Coordinates of C-alpha atoms in Angstrom, one line a residue:
Chain A
M1 CA 141.9 140.9 108.5
P2 CA 142.2 137.4 109.8
P3 CA 144.6 135.1 107.9
V4 CA 143.0 133.2 105.1
E5 CA 142.2 129.6 105.8
G6 CA 143.6 127.2 103.4
Q7 CA 146.0 127.6 100.4
K8 CA 145.6 130.4 97.9
I9 CA 144.5 129.0 94.6
A10 CA 147.3 129.9 92.2
G11 CA 147.6 129.9 88.4
H12 CA 144.5 131.9 87.6
R13 CA 144.3 135.2 85.9
I14 CA 140.9 136.4 86.8
T15 CA 138.9 139.2 85.4
A16 CA 135.6 140.0 87.2
L17 CA 132.8 142.3 86.1
G18 CA 130.6 143.8 88.8
G19 CA 128.8 146.6 90.4
G20 CA 128.7 147.5 94.1
V21 CA 127.6 145.7 97.2
G22 CA 126.4 142.5 95.5
A23 CA 129.7 142.1 93.6
S24 CA 131.9 143.1 96.5
R25 CA 131.0 140.1 98.6
L26 CA 132.2 137.7 95.9
L27 CA 135.2 139.9 95.1
L28 CA 136.3 139.8 98.7
G29 CA 136.2 136.0 98.5
L30 CA 138.2 136.0 95.3
Y31 CA 140.7 138.5 96.8
E32 CA 141.1 136.2 99.7
V33 CA 141.4 132.8 98.1
S34 CA 143.5 133.7 95.0
D35 CA 146.4 135.9 94.2
P36 CA 145.1 139.4 94.3
A37 CA 147.8 140.7 92.0
A38 CA 146.3 138.4 89.3
L39 CA 142.8 139.8 89.8
T40 CA 141.4 142.5 87.6
I41 CA 138.0 144.0 88.4
I42 CA 136.0 145.9 85.8
V43 CA 133.5 148.1 87.7
N44 CA 130.3 149.7 86.6
T45 CA 130.4 153.5 86.5
G46 CA 126.9 154.1 85.3
D47 CA 126.0 154.9 88.9
D48 CA 128.5 157.7 89.0
I49 CA 127.0 161.1 89.9
E50 CA 128.2 164.6 90.5
L51 CA 126.9 166.2 93.7
H52 CA 128.1 169.4 95.3
G53 CA 130.6 169.7 92.4
L54 CA 132.2 166.4 93.5
R55 CA 132.7 163.4 91.2
I56 CA 131.3 160.4 93.0
S57 CA 131.8 156.8 91.8
P58 CA 129.9 154.7 94.2
D59 CA 130.6 151.2 92.8
L60 CA 134.4 151.9 92.4
D61 CA 134.4 153.0 96.0
I62 CA 132.4 150.1 97.3
V63 CA 134.8 147.6 95.7
T64 CA 137.9 149.5 96.7
Y65 CA 136.8 150.1 100.3
T66 CA 135.7 146.4 100.6
L67 CA 139.1 145.0 99.4
A68 CA 141.0 147.6 101.5
G69 CA 139.1 146.2 104.5
I70 CA 137.7 149.6 105.5
V71 CA 134.1 149.2 104.2
D72 CA 131.3 149.6 106.7
P73 CA 130.4 145.9 107.2
A74 CA 126.8 146.5 108.1
K75 CA 125.9 148.7 105.1
G76 CA 128.3 147.2 102.6
W77 CA 129.2 150.7 101.4
G78 CA 130.9 153.7 103.0
I79 CA 133.7 153.6 105.5
R80 CA 133.6 151.8 108.9
G81 CA 133.2 154.1 111.8
E82 CA 132.2 157.0 109.5
T83 CA 131.0 160.4 110.7
F84 CA 128.7 162.8 108.7
H85 CA 129.6 166.3 110.1
A86 CA 130.2 167.8 106.6
L87 CA 127.0 166.4 105.2
K88 CA 125.0 167.9 108.0
R89 CA 126.6 171.3 107.4
L90 CA 126.0 171.0 103.7
A91 CA 122.3 170.4 104.5
G92 CA 122.4 173.5 106.7
Y93 CA 123.5 175.4 103.6
G94 CA 120.5 174.1 101.8
R95 CA 122.3 171.5 99.7
A96 CA 120.8 168.1 98.9
N97 CA 121.6 165.5 101.5
W98 CA 119.7 162.5 100.2
F99 CA 123.0 160.9 99.1
N100 CA 125.0 159.9 102.1
L101 CA 128.5 161.3 102.1
G102 CA 130.7 160.5 105.1
D103 CA 133.6 162.7 106.2
R104 CA 136.3 160.2 105.3
D105 CA 134.4 159.2 102.1
L106 CA 134.3 162.9 101.1
A107 CA 138.1 162.8 101.0
T108 CA 137.9 160.2 98.3
H109 CA 135.5 162.3 96.2
I110 CA 137.5 165.5 96.8
H111 CA 140.7 163.7 95.8
R112 CA 139.1 162.1 92.7
T113 CA 137.5 165.4 91.6
A114 CA 140.9 167.2 92.1
L115 CA 142.7 164.5 90.1
L116 CA 140.2 164.8 87.2
A117 CA 140.5 168.6 87.3
E118 CA 144.2 168.2 87.0
G119 CA 143.7 166.1 83.8
K120 CA 143.9 162.6 85.2
T121 CA 141.4 160.0 83.9
L122 CA 138.8 158.2 86.1
A123 CA 141.0 155.1 85.6
D124 CA 144.1 157.0 86.8
A125 CA 142.1 158.2 89.9
A126 CA 140.9 154.6 90.6
E127 CA 144.4 153.3 90.4
L128 CA 145.8 156.0 92.7
I129 CA 143.0 155.5 95.2
R130 CA 143.2 151.7 95.3
S131 CA 147.0 151.8 95.6
A132 CA 146.9 154.4 98.4
L133 CA 144.5 152.2 100.3
G134 CA 146.7 149.2 99.8
V135 CA 144.5 147.2 97.5
K136 CA 146.5 144.7 95.5
A137 CA 144.0 143.9 92.8
R138 CA 143.6 146.0 89.7
I139 CA 140.4 148.0 89.7
L140 CA 139.3 149.5 86.4
P141 CA 136.3 151.6 85.7
M142 CA 134.4 150.3 82.7
S143 CA 135.1 153.6 80.9
N144 CA 136.7 156.9 81.5
D145 CA 133.8 158.5 79.7
P146 CA 130.7 159.5 81.8
V147 CA 127.9 157.1 81.0
P148 CA 125.1 157.9 83.5
T149 CA 122.4 155.4 83.9
I150 CA 119.0 157.1 83.3
I151 CA 115.9 155.3 84.6
E152 CA 112.9 156.1 82.5
S153 CA 110.1 155.9 85.0
N154 CA 106.5 156.8 85.6
E155 CA 107.8 160.0 87.2
G156 CA 109.9 160.8 84.2
P157 CA 113.7 160.3 83.7
L158 CA 115.7 159.9 86.8
H159 CA 119.4 159.5 87.4
F160 CA 119.9 156.1 88.7
Q161 CA 121.0 157.4 92.2
E162 CA 117.9 159.5 92.3
Y163 CA 115.8 156.4 91.5
L164 CA 117.6 154.2 93.9
V165 CA 118.5 156.4 96.8
K166 CA 116.4 159.5 96.7
R167 CA 113.2 157.7 95.5
R168 CA 114.1 154.4 97.2
S169 CA 113.3 152.4 94.0
E170 CA 109.7 153.3 94.3
P171 CA 109.0 154.7 90.8
V172 CA 107.9 152.2 88.1
V173 CA 110.8 151.5 85.7
K174 CA 109.7 151.8 82.0
G175 CA 113.2 151.8 80.5
I176 CA 116.9 152.1 81.1
R177 CA 119.4 154.0 79.1
F178 CA 123.1 154.7 79.5
K179 CA 123.5 158.2 78.4
G180 CA 126.3 158.7 75.9
V181 CA 127.3 155.0 75.9
E182 CA 127.4 154.8 72.1
A183 CA 130.4 157.2 72.0
A184 CA 132.1 155.8 75.1
H185 CA 135.3 153.9 75.0
P186 CA 136.3 151.0 77.4
A187 CA 138.9 152.2 79.8
P188 CA 142.4 151.3 78.9
G189 CA 143.0 147.6 79.8
V190 CA 139.3 146.6 79.9
L191 CA 139.1 144.7 76.7
E192 CA 142.6 143.2 77.2
A193 CA 141.7 142.0 80.7
I194 CA 138.7 140.1 79.3
R195 CA 140.8 138.8 76.4
D196 CA 143.7 137.6 78.6
A197 CA 141.9 136.2 81.6
S198 CA 141.9 132.5 82.3
R199 CA 138.5 133.1 83.8
V200 CA 136.0 135.9 83.4
L201 CA 133.5 136.1 86.2
I202 CA 130.3 138.0 86.1
C203 CA 129.6 138.9 89.7
P204 CA 126.1 138.6 91.2
S205 CA 125.2 142.2 90.6
N206 CA 122.0 143.7 89.1
P207 CA 122.0 142.5 85.5
L208 CA 120.2 145.6 84.3
I209 CA 122.0 148.5 86.0
S210 CA 125.3 147.1 87.3
I211 CA 126.3 144.5 84.7
G212 CA 124.2 146.1 81.9
P213 CA 126.2 149.4 81.7
I214 CA 129.5 147.5 81.4
L215 CA 128.0 145.3 78.6
A216 CA 126.8 148.4 76.8
V217 CA 130.2 149.9 76.5
P218 CA 131.2 149.4 72.8
G219 CA 133.4 146.3 72.4
V220 CA 132.8 144.8 75.9
R221 CA 130.0 142.4 75.0
E222 CA 131.7 141.4 71.8
Q223 CA 134.9 140.7 73.6
L224 CA 133.0 138.6 76.2
R225 CA 131.4 136.6 73.3
V226 CA 134.8 135.7 72.0
R227 CA 135.8 134.3 75.4
K228 CA 132.3 132.7 76.0
T229 CA 133.7 129.3 77.2
H230 CA 135.8 131.1 79.8
V231 CA 132.9 133.3 81.1
F232 CA 131.2 132.2 84.4
A233 CA 128.2 134.2 85.5
V234 CA 126.9 134.1 89.0
C235 CA 123.2 134.6 89.1
P236 CA 122.1 137.5 91.4
I237 CA 118.5 136.2 91.6
V238 CA 117.9 133.3 94.0
G239 CA 114.4 131.8 94.4
G240 CA 112.9 134.7 92.4
K241 CA 114.4 137.3 94.8
S242 CA 117.4 139.7 94.4
L243 CA 120.3 138.8 96.6
K244 CA 120.6 142.6 97.1
G245 CA 118.7 145.6 95.8
P246 CA 115.9 146.1 93.3
S247 CA 116.9 143.6 90.6
D248 CA 113.8 141.5 90.9
K249 CA 111.4 144.4 90.7
M250 CA 113.2 146.0 87.8
L251 CA 113.3 142.8 85.9
T252 CA 109.6 142.3 86.3
Q253 CA 108.8 145.9 85.4
L254 CA 110.8 145.7 82.2
G255 CA 109.1 142.4 81.2
H256 CA 111.8 140.0 82.1
D257 CA 111.3 136.9 84.3
A258 CA 112.6 137.8 87.8
T259 CA 114.1 134.4 88.0
A260 CA 117.5 132.8 87.4
L261 CA 116.1 131.8 84.0
G262 CA 115.3 135.4 83.2
V263 CA 118.8 136.5 84.0
A264 CA 120.3 133.5 82.1
K265 CA 118.5 134.8 79.0
L266 CA 120.2 138.2 79.3
Y267 CA 123.6 136.6 79.6
A268 CA 123.3 133.5 77.2
D269 CA 125.1 135.1 74.3
F270 CA 128.4 135.6 76.2
T271 CA 128.3 133.2 79.1
G272 CA 129.8 129.7 79.1
T273 CA 128.8 128.6 82.5
F274 CA 125.8 130.0 84.4
V275 CA 126.0 129.5 88.2
I276 CA 122.8 129.1 90.1
D277 CA 121.9 128.5 93.7
P278 CA 120.7 125.0 94.8
A279 CA 117.3 126.8 95.5
D280 CA 117.0 127.2 91.7
Q281 CA 118.2 123.7 90.7
A282 CA 114.8 123.0 89.1
L283 CA 115.7 125.7 86.5
S284 CA 118.9 123.9 85.4
A285 CA 117.4 122.2 82.4
A286 CA 115.8 125.4 81.1
V287 CA 119.0 127.3 81.5
S288 CA 120.9 124.6 79.6
T289 CA 118.7 124.9 76.6
L290 CA 120.0 128.5 76.2
G291 CA 123.4 127.0 75.3
M292 CA 125.2 127.4 78.6
K293 CA 126.6 124.9 81.1
V294 CA 124.9 125.1 84.5
A295 CA 126.8 124.9 87.8
V296 CA 124.9 124.7 91.0
L297 CA 126.7 126.3 93.9
P298 CA 125.5 128.1 97.1
T299 CA 125.5 131.7 96.0
V300 CA 124.1 133.3 99.2
M301 CA 127.1 135.0 100.9
K302 CA 126.4 136.4 104.3
T303 CA 129.6 135.3 106.1
R304 CA 133.2 135.5 105.1
A305 CA 133.3 131.7 104.9
Q306 CA 130.5 131.7 102.4
K307 CA 132.3 134.3 100.3
D308 CA 135.5 132.3 100.3
T309 CA 133.7 129.0 99.7
L310 CA 131.9 130.4 96.6
A311 CA 135.1 132.0 95.3
R312 CA 137.0 128.7 95.7
A313 CA 134.2 126.7 94.1
L314 CA 134.1 129.1 91.1
L315 CA 137.9 128.8 90.6
N316 CA 137.7 125.0 90.9
L317 CA 134.8 124.5 88.4
Chain B
M1 CA 125.3 183.7 123.4
P2 CA 124.7 185.5 126.6
P3 CA 122.5 188.6 126.4
V4 CA 124.3 191.8 125.8
E5 CA 124.9 194.0 128.8
G6 CA 123.7 197.5 128.4
Q7 CA 121.8 199.2 125.6
K8 CA 122.6 198.7 121.9
I9 CA 124.1 201.8 120.5
A10 CA 121.7 203.0 117.8
G11 CA 121.9 205.4 114.9
H12 CA 125.2 204.3 113.5
R13 CA 125.8 202.9 110.0
I14 CA 129.1 201.2 110.4
T15 CA 131.4 199.9 107.8
A16 CA 134.4 197.9 109.0
L17 CA 137.4 196.8 107.0
G18 CA 139.4 193.8 108.3
G19 CA 141.1 190.5 107.9
G20 CA 140.7 187.4 110.1
V21 CA 141.3 186.7 113.7
G22 CA 142.5 190.1 114.8
A23 CA 139.5 191.8 113.2
S24 CA 137.0 189.3 114.3
R25 CA 137.5 190.2 118.0
L26 CA 136.5 193.8 117.4
L27 CA 133.8 192.8 115.0
L28 CA 132.2 190.6 117.6
G29 CA 132.1 193.5 119.9
L30 CA 130.6 195.8 117.3
Y31 CA 128.0 193.1 116.4
E32 CA 127.1 192.9 120.1
V33 CA 126.9 196.5 121.0
S34 CA 125.3 198.0 117.9
D35 CA 122.6 197.1 115.4
P36 CA 124.1 194.2 113.4
A37 CA 121.8 195.0 110.5
A38 CA 123.5 198.4 110.2
L39 CA 127.0 196.8 110.1
T40 CA 128.8 196.1 106.9
I41 CA 132.1 194.3 106.9
I42 CA 134.6 194.4 104.0
V43 CA 136.9 191.4 104.3
N44 CA 140.3 190.7 102.9
T45 CA 140.4 188.0 100.3
G46 CA 144.1 188.1 99.5
D47 CA 144.5 185.1 101.8
D48 CA 142.1 183.0 99.6
I49 CA 143.6 179.9 98.3
E50 CA 142.5 176.9 96.2
L51 CA 143.4 173.6 97.8
H52 CA 142.3 170.1 96.6
G53 CA 140.1 171.9 94.0
L54 CA 138.2 173.8 96.8
R55 CA 138.0 177.6 97.0
I56 CA 139.0 178.6 100.5
S57 CA 138.4 182.1 101.9
P58 CA 139.9 182.0 105.3
D59 CA 139.2 185.6 106.4
L60 CA 135.6 185.5 105.2
D61 CA 135.1 182.3 107.1
I62 CA 136.7 183.5 110.3
V63 CA 134.5 186.6 110.4
T64 CA 131.4 184.6 109.5
Y65 CA 132.0 181.8 111.9
T66 CA 132.8 184.3 114.7
L67 CA 129.6 186.3 114.2
A68 CA 127.6 183.1 113.9
G69 CA 128.9 182.1 117.3
I70 CA 130.4 178.8 115.9
V71 CA 134.0 179.7 115.8
D72 CA 136.6 177.7 117.7
P73 CA 137.2 180.1 120.6
A74 CA 140.6 178.8 121.4
K75 CA 142.0 179.1 117.9
G76 CA 139.9 182.0 116.7
W77 CA 139.3 180.2 113.3
G78 CA 137.6 177.0 112.3
I79 CA 134.5 175.6 113.9
R80 CA 134.1 174.7 117.5
G81 CA 134.2 171.0 118.3
E82 CA 135.6 170.3 114.8
T83 CA 136.9 166.9 113.6
F84 CA 139.4 166.3 110.9
H85 CA 138.6 162.9 109.5
A86 CA 138.5 164.0 105.8
L87 CA 141.8 165.8 106.1
K88 CA 143.5 162.7 107.6
R89 CA 142.2 160.6 104.6
L90 CA 143.3 163.3 102.1
A91 CA 146.8 163.1 103.7
G92 CA 146.5 159.3 103.2
Y93 CA 145.9 159.9 99.5
G94 CA 149.2 161.9 99.5
R95 CA 147.5 165.3 99.4
A96 CA 148.9 168.4 101.2
N97 CA 147.6 168.6 104.8
W98 CA 149.5 171.6 106.0
F99 CA 146.3 173.7 105.8
N100 CA 143.9 172.6 108.4
L101 CA 140.5 171.8 107.0
G102 CA 137.9 170.4 109.5
D103 CA 135.0 168.3 108.4
R104 CA 132.3 170.9 109.0
D105 CA 134.6 173.6 107.6
L106 CA 135.0 171.5 104.4
A107 CA 131.3 171.8 103.9
T108 CA 131.7 175.6 103.6
H109 CA 134.4 175.2 101.0
I110 CA 132.5 172.6 99.1
H111 CA 129.4 174.8 99.1
R112 CA 131.4 177.9 98.0
T113 CA 133.2 176.0 95.3
A114 CA 129.9 174.6 94.0
L115 CA 128.3 178.0 94.0
L116 CA 131.2 179.5 92.1
A117 CA 131.1 176.7 89.6
E118 CA 127.4 177.4 89.1
G119 CA 128.2 181.0 88.2
K120 CA 127.7 182.7 91.5
T121 CA 130.2 185.3 92.6
L122 CA 132.3 185.2 95.7
A123 CA 130.1 187.9 97.2
D124 CA 127.0 185.8 96.4
A125 CA 128.6 182.9 98.1
A126 CA 129.5 185.0 101.2
E127 CA 126.0 186.3 101.4
L128 CA 124.4 182.8 101.2
I129 CA 126.8 181.4 103.7
R130 CA 126.4 184.2 106.3
S131 CA 122.6 184.2 106.0
A132 CA 122.5 180.3 106.3
L133 CA 124.5 180.7 109.5
G134 CA 122.2 183.4 110.8
V135 CA 124.6 186.3 110.7
K136 CA 122.7 189.5 110.5
A137 CA 125.6 191.8 109.5
R138 CA 126.5 192.2 105.8
I139 CA 129.8 190.5 105.0
L140 CA 131.4 191.6 101.7
P141 CA 134.6 190.2 100.1
M142 CA 136.8 193.1 99.1
S143 CA 136.5 191.9 95.5
N144 CA 135.0 189.1 93.5
D145 CA 138.2 188.8 91.5
P146 CA 141.0 186.6 92.9
V147 CA 143.8 188.8 94.2
P148 CA 146.2 186.3 95.9
T149 CA 148.7 187.8 98.2
I150 CA 152.2 186.8 97.2
I151 CA 155.1 187.1 99.7
E152 CA 158.4 187.7 98.0
S153 CA 160.8 186.0 100.4
N154 CA 164.3 184.8 100.7
E155 CA 162.9 181.4 99.7
G156 CA 161.3 182.9 96.6
P157 CA 157.6 183.8 96.0
L158 CA 155.2 182.1 98.3
H159 CA 151.4 182.3 98.5
F160 CA 150.5 184.0 101.7
Q161 CA 149.1 180.8 103.2
E162 CA 152.3 179.0 102.3
Y163 CA 154.3 181.7 104.1
L164 CA 152.0 181.9 107.1
V165 CA 150.8 178.4 107.7
K166 CA 153.1 176.0 105.8
R167 CA 156.3 177.9 106.6
R168 CA 155.1 179.5 109.9
S169 CA 156.2 183.0 108.9
E170 CA 159.8 181.9 109.0
P171 CA 161.0 183.1 105.6
V172 CA 162.3 186.7 105.4
V173 CA 159.8 189.0 103.7
K174 CA 161.3 191.1 100.9
G175 CA 158.2 192.3 99.3
I176 CA 154.4 191.8 99.1
R177 CA 152.3 191.9 96.0
F178 CA 148.6 191.3 95.4
K179 CA 148.5 189.4 92.1
G180 CA 146.1 190.9 89.6
V181 CA 144.9 193.7 91.9
E182 CA 145.4 196.3 89.2
A183 CA 142.6 194.8 87.2
A184 CA 140.4 193.8 90.2
H185 CA 137.1 195.5 90.9
P186 CA 135.7 196.2 94.4
A187 CA 132.8 193.8 95.1
P188 CA 129.4 195.3 94.5
G189 CA 128.6 197.5 97.5
V190 CA 132.1 198.0 98.8
L191 CA 132.6 201.6 97.7
E192 CA 129.0 202.4 98.5
A193 CA 129.4 201.0 102.0
I194 CA 132.4 203.2 102.6
R195 CA 130.7 206.2 101.1
D196 CA 127.5 205.8 103.0
A197 CA 128.8 204.8 106.5
S198 CA 128.5 207.1 109.4
R199 CA 131.7 205.6 110.7
V200 CA 134.4 203.6 108.8
L201 CA 136.4 201.4 111.1
I202 CA 139.8 199.9 110.2
C203 CA 140.0 196.8 112.4
P204 CA 143.3 195.9 114.2
S205 CA 144.4 193.6 111.5
N206 CA 147.8 193.2 109.8
P207 CA 148.3 196.5 107.9
L208 CA 150.3 194.8 105.2
I209 CA 148.5 191.6 104.4
S210 CA 145.0 192.0 105.8
I211 CA 144.2 195.7 105.4
G212 CA 146.8 196.2 102.7
P213 CA 145.0 194.0 100.0
I214 CA 141.7 195.8 100.6
L215 CA 143.4 199.2 100.2
A216 CA 145.0 198.0 97.0
V217 CA 141.7 197.2 95.3
P218 CA 141.3 200.1 92.8
G219 CA 139.0 202.8 94.2
V220 CA 139.0 201.7 97.8
R221 CA 141.8 203.9 99.2
E222 CA 140.5 206.8 97.1
Q223 CA 137.0 206.4 98.6
L224 CA 138.5 206.2 102.1
R225 CA 140.3 209.4 101.6
V226 CA 137.1 211.1 100.7
R227 CA 135.6 210.0 104.0
K228 CA 138.8 210.6 106.0
T229 CA 137.2 212.5 108.9
H230 CA 134.9 209.5 109.4
V231 CA 137.6 206.9 109.3
F232 CA 138.8 205.4 112.6
A233 CA 141.7 203.0 112.5
V234 CA 142.5 200.7 115.4
C235 CA 146.2 200.1 115.6
P236 CA 147.1 196.4 115.6
I237 CA 150.6 197.0 117.1
V238 CA 150.7 197.6 120.9
G239 CA 154.0 198.3 122.6
G240 CA 155.9 197.3 119.4
K241 CA 154.3 193.9 119.2
S242 CA 151.5 192.5 117.0
L243 CA 148.2 191.8 118.8
K244 CA 148.1 188.7 116.7
G245 CA 150.3 187.2 113.9
P246 CA 153.4 188.3 112.2
S247 CA 152.6 192.0 111.7
D248 CA 155.6 193.3 113.7
K249 CA 158.1 191.0 112.0
M250 CA 156.8 191.8 108.5
L251 CA 156.8 195.6 109.2
T252 CA 160.4 195.4 110.3
Q253 CA 161.5 193.2 107.4
L254 CA 160.0 195.6 105.0
G255 CA 161.6 198.7 106.5
H256 CA 158.7 200.1 108.5
D257 CA 158.7 200.8 112.2
A258 CA 157.0 198.0 114.0
T259 CA 155.3 200.5 116.2
A260 CA 152.0 202.3 116.4
L261 CA 153.7 205.2 114.6
G262 CA 154.9 202.9 111.8
V263 CA 151.3 201.8 111.2
A264 CA 150.0 205.3 111.5
K265 CA 152.3 206.4 108.7
L266 CA 150.7 203.7 106.5
Y267 CA 147.2 204.9 107.2
A268 CA 147.7 208.7 107.5
D269 CA 146.3 209.6 104.1
F270 CA 142.9 208.2 104.7
T271 CA 142.4 208.0 108.5
G272 CA 140.8 210.8 110.5
T273 CA 141.3 209.2 114.0
F274 CA 144.0 206.8 114.9
V275 CA 143.3 204.7 117.9
I276 CA 146.2 203.6 120.0
D277 CA 146.5 201.6 123.3
P278 CA 147.4 203.4 126.5
A279 CA 150.7 201.5 126.3
D280 CA 151.6 203.7 123.3
Q281 CA 150.4 207.0 124.7
A282 CA 153.9 208.4 124.4
L283 CA 153.5 208.2 120.6
S284 CA 150.4 210.4 120.5
A285 CA 152.2 213.6 119.6
A286 CA 154.2 211.9 116.8
V287 CA 151.0 210.4 115.4
S288 CA 149.3 213.8 115.6
T289 CA 151.9 215.3 113.4
L290 CA 150.8 213.0 110.6
G291 CA 147.5 214.9 110.4
M292 CA 145.3 212.5 112.3
K293 CA 143.4 212.9 115.6
V294 CA 144.6 210.4 118.2
A295 CA 142.3 208.4 120.5
V296 CA 143.7 206.4 123.3
L297 CA 141.6 203.3 124.2
P298 CA 142.5 199.9 125.5
T299 CA 142.8 197.8 122.3
V300 CA 143.9 194.5 123.8
M301 CA 140.8 192.3 123.6
K302 CA 141.0 188.9 125.3
T303 CA 137.6 188.8 126.9
R304 CA 134.2 189.4 125.6
A305 CA 133.9 192.4 127.9
Q306 CA 137.1 193.9 126.5
K307 CA 135.7 193.5 122.9
D308 CA 132.4 195.1 123.8
T309 CA 134.1 197.9 125.7
L310 CA 136.4 198.8 122.8
A311 CA 133.5 198.6 120.4
R312 CA 131.4 200.9 122.6
A313 CA 134.2 203.3 123.0
L314 CA 134.9 203.5 119.3
L315 CA 131.2 204.3 118.6
N316 CA 131.1 206.9 121.3
L317 CA 134.3 208.7 120.2

């Protein structure tokens, strides 16, 4: 990685909540402009799925690979320069191949599955994987308990990955549930990281199926409410469109406004400052009436510079 | 594959017992010169090992890959043109990498492990894998029950793969046991395949740790004795040296003669015809006194033609 331009911003203890690709852009910026050892990331695991007997945690891996500098930059997930020889052979054996599993990536899933079989927790596995890959930030799964996101659709219930990847977000979403979440516990350190952070950042991830599952883990939303003035949420909808993925469509199908204001309503009870893009400045007043401060910052991050700039701006608010 | 020269030899119902690389040369010959649909192969599974949570059956895979025409011809195991990206990453995670697992090969282990987790037997998995790879011969594991070969050595007990691969056959062998074999059952079809064959062939595999485990499965040796006149064993020791692997060294360390005669003594109770190489012709008389016929045939198989020639000769005996 190229050296970071400018000084690191010191003195913060940041806890960020996020999902996969959308979050990882901002997380890379935060990792670059602040002290990574003072950064804790709480990651959605509602997307987790078991395929071919392997435990796959897509969002944990996206965040970890991104901060390790090995992510495929074009896709935003998977490993750079990846090959897919094993997947092709699995397909030859008649196994499902709609979920892309690269050869190097498979090693992560094999390792995680083996660790879990040996009695380690998902958090233990995440910690071992991120440290083996040289990631200095702490990466926590939202919970060690499986909480699969189920999309209730016009085609019946679908695991989120079936909805997103296999069915390309085409089914109409009628409801979302996080199976077993009532009995799930936050992973060790999750509530403490929210409690002890100088800033809590809600990454620009899908509010329904990336941030939503984290909020649904008992105790998380309550802990965020306690820290409301320190919570900064970056809106993932700009000009009525998702920065990434099907957020806009899902919001609309579930009766929410697919706008920054629609997202603001979902976050108002626990967010102190809601960050919107200049494109949505006209919504500032309406967001304010929900009881949040509004900050207007460029939230579209295509380049490394844009990621770092947003990260710096968030820490300087 | 090139077309087979000459007519297929019809009318045989062959059952072959064997291990990995040594056996697969002869098996490829048999597969070529006779009707593959009338060929049943009973394969050693004492070499099986679980690594990284995956169930690995090296001898089953060597035989299957060989007959499928995808084996790495230089090594005699693994898949041709294989890559090792996943293994390298597994090593990066601190996992053992002394056992070579290629990316395509991993798919076989993932598939097998998933099938077993779904309640299939090892024989079911072997059948699904060989048929997916287009192998027309029937490939049976000796048993569905795990019977790991344990080498009692001067370094203590070692799993056979640890002895062979990790420790490169360097420890001194003091004993061999097949853990749990007393309670193991032959896989469905094993005893019947021996009973119903017009010829039973013992492939030129290590008598102690390739053929030995198969013989140790309750009922197998007894069934072979019943068919003694129809049993043809190809000696894996030529001129006092193994055709492949550490057979000679292991025989010596365990107090056997590392000669064709030494092997003949191990097989005399169930073998009707013992096949030795012209290099060992001088041992013919001594082998005969053990109560077996002796056939002298060239048993060194480096080329495809040599494999086919030996296979034809065995069927024409």
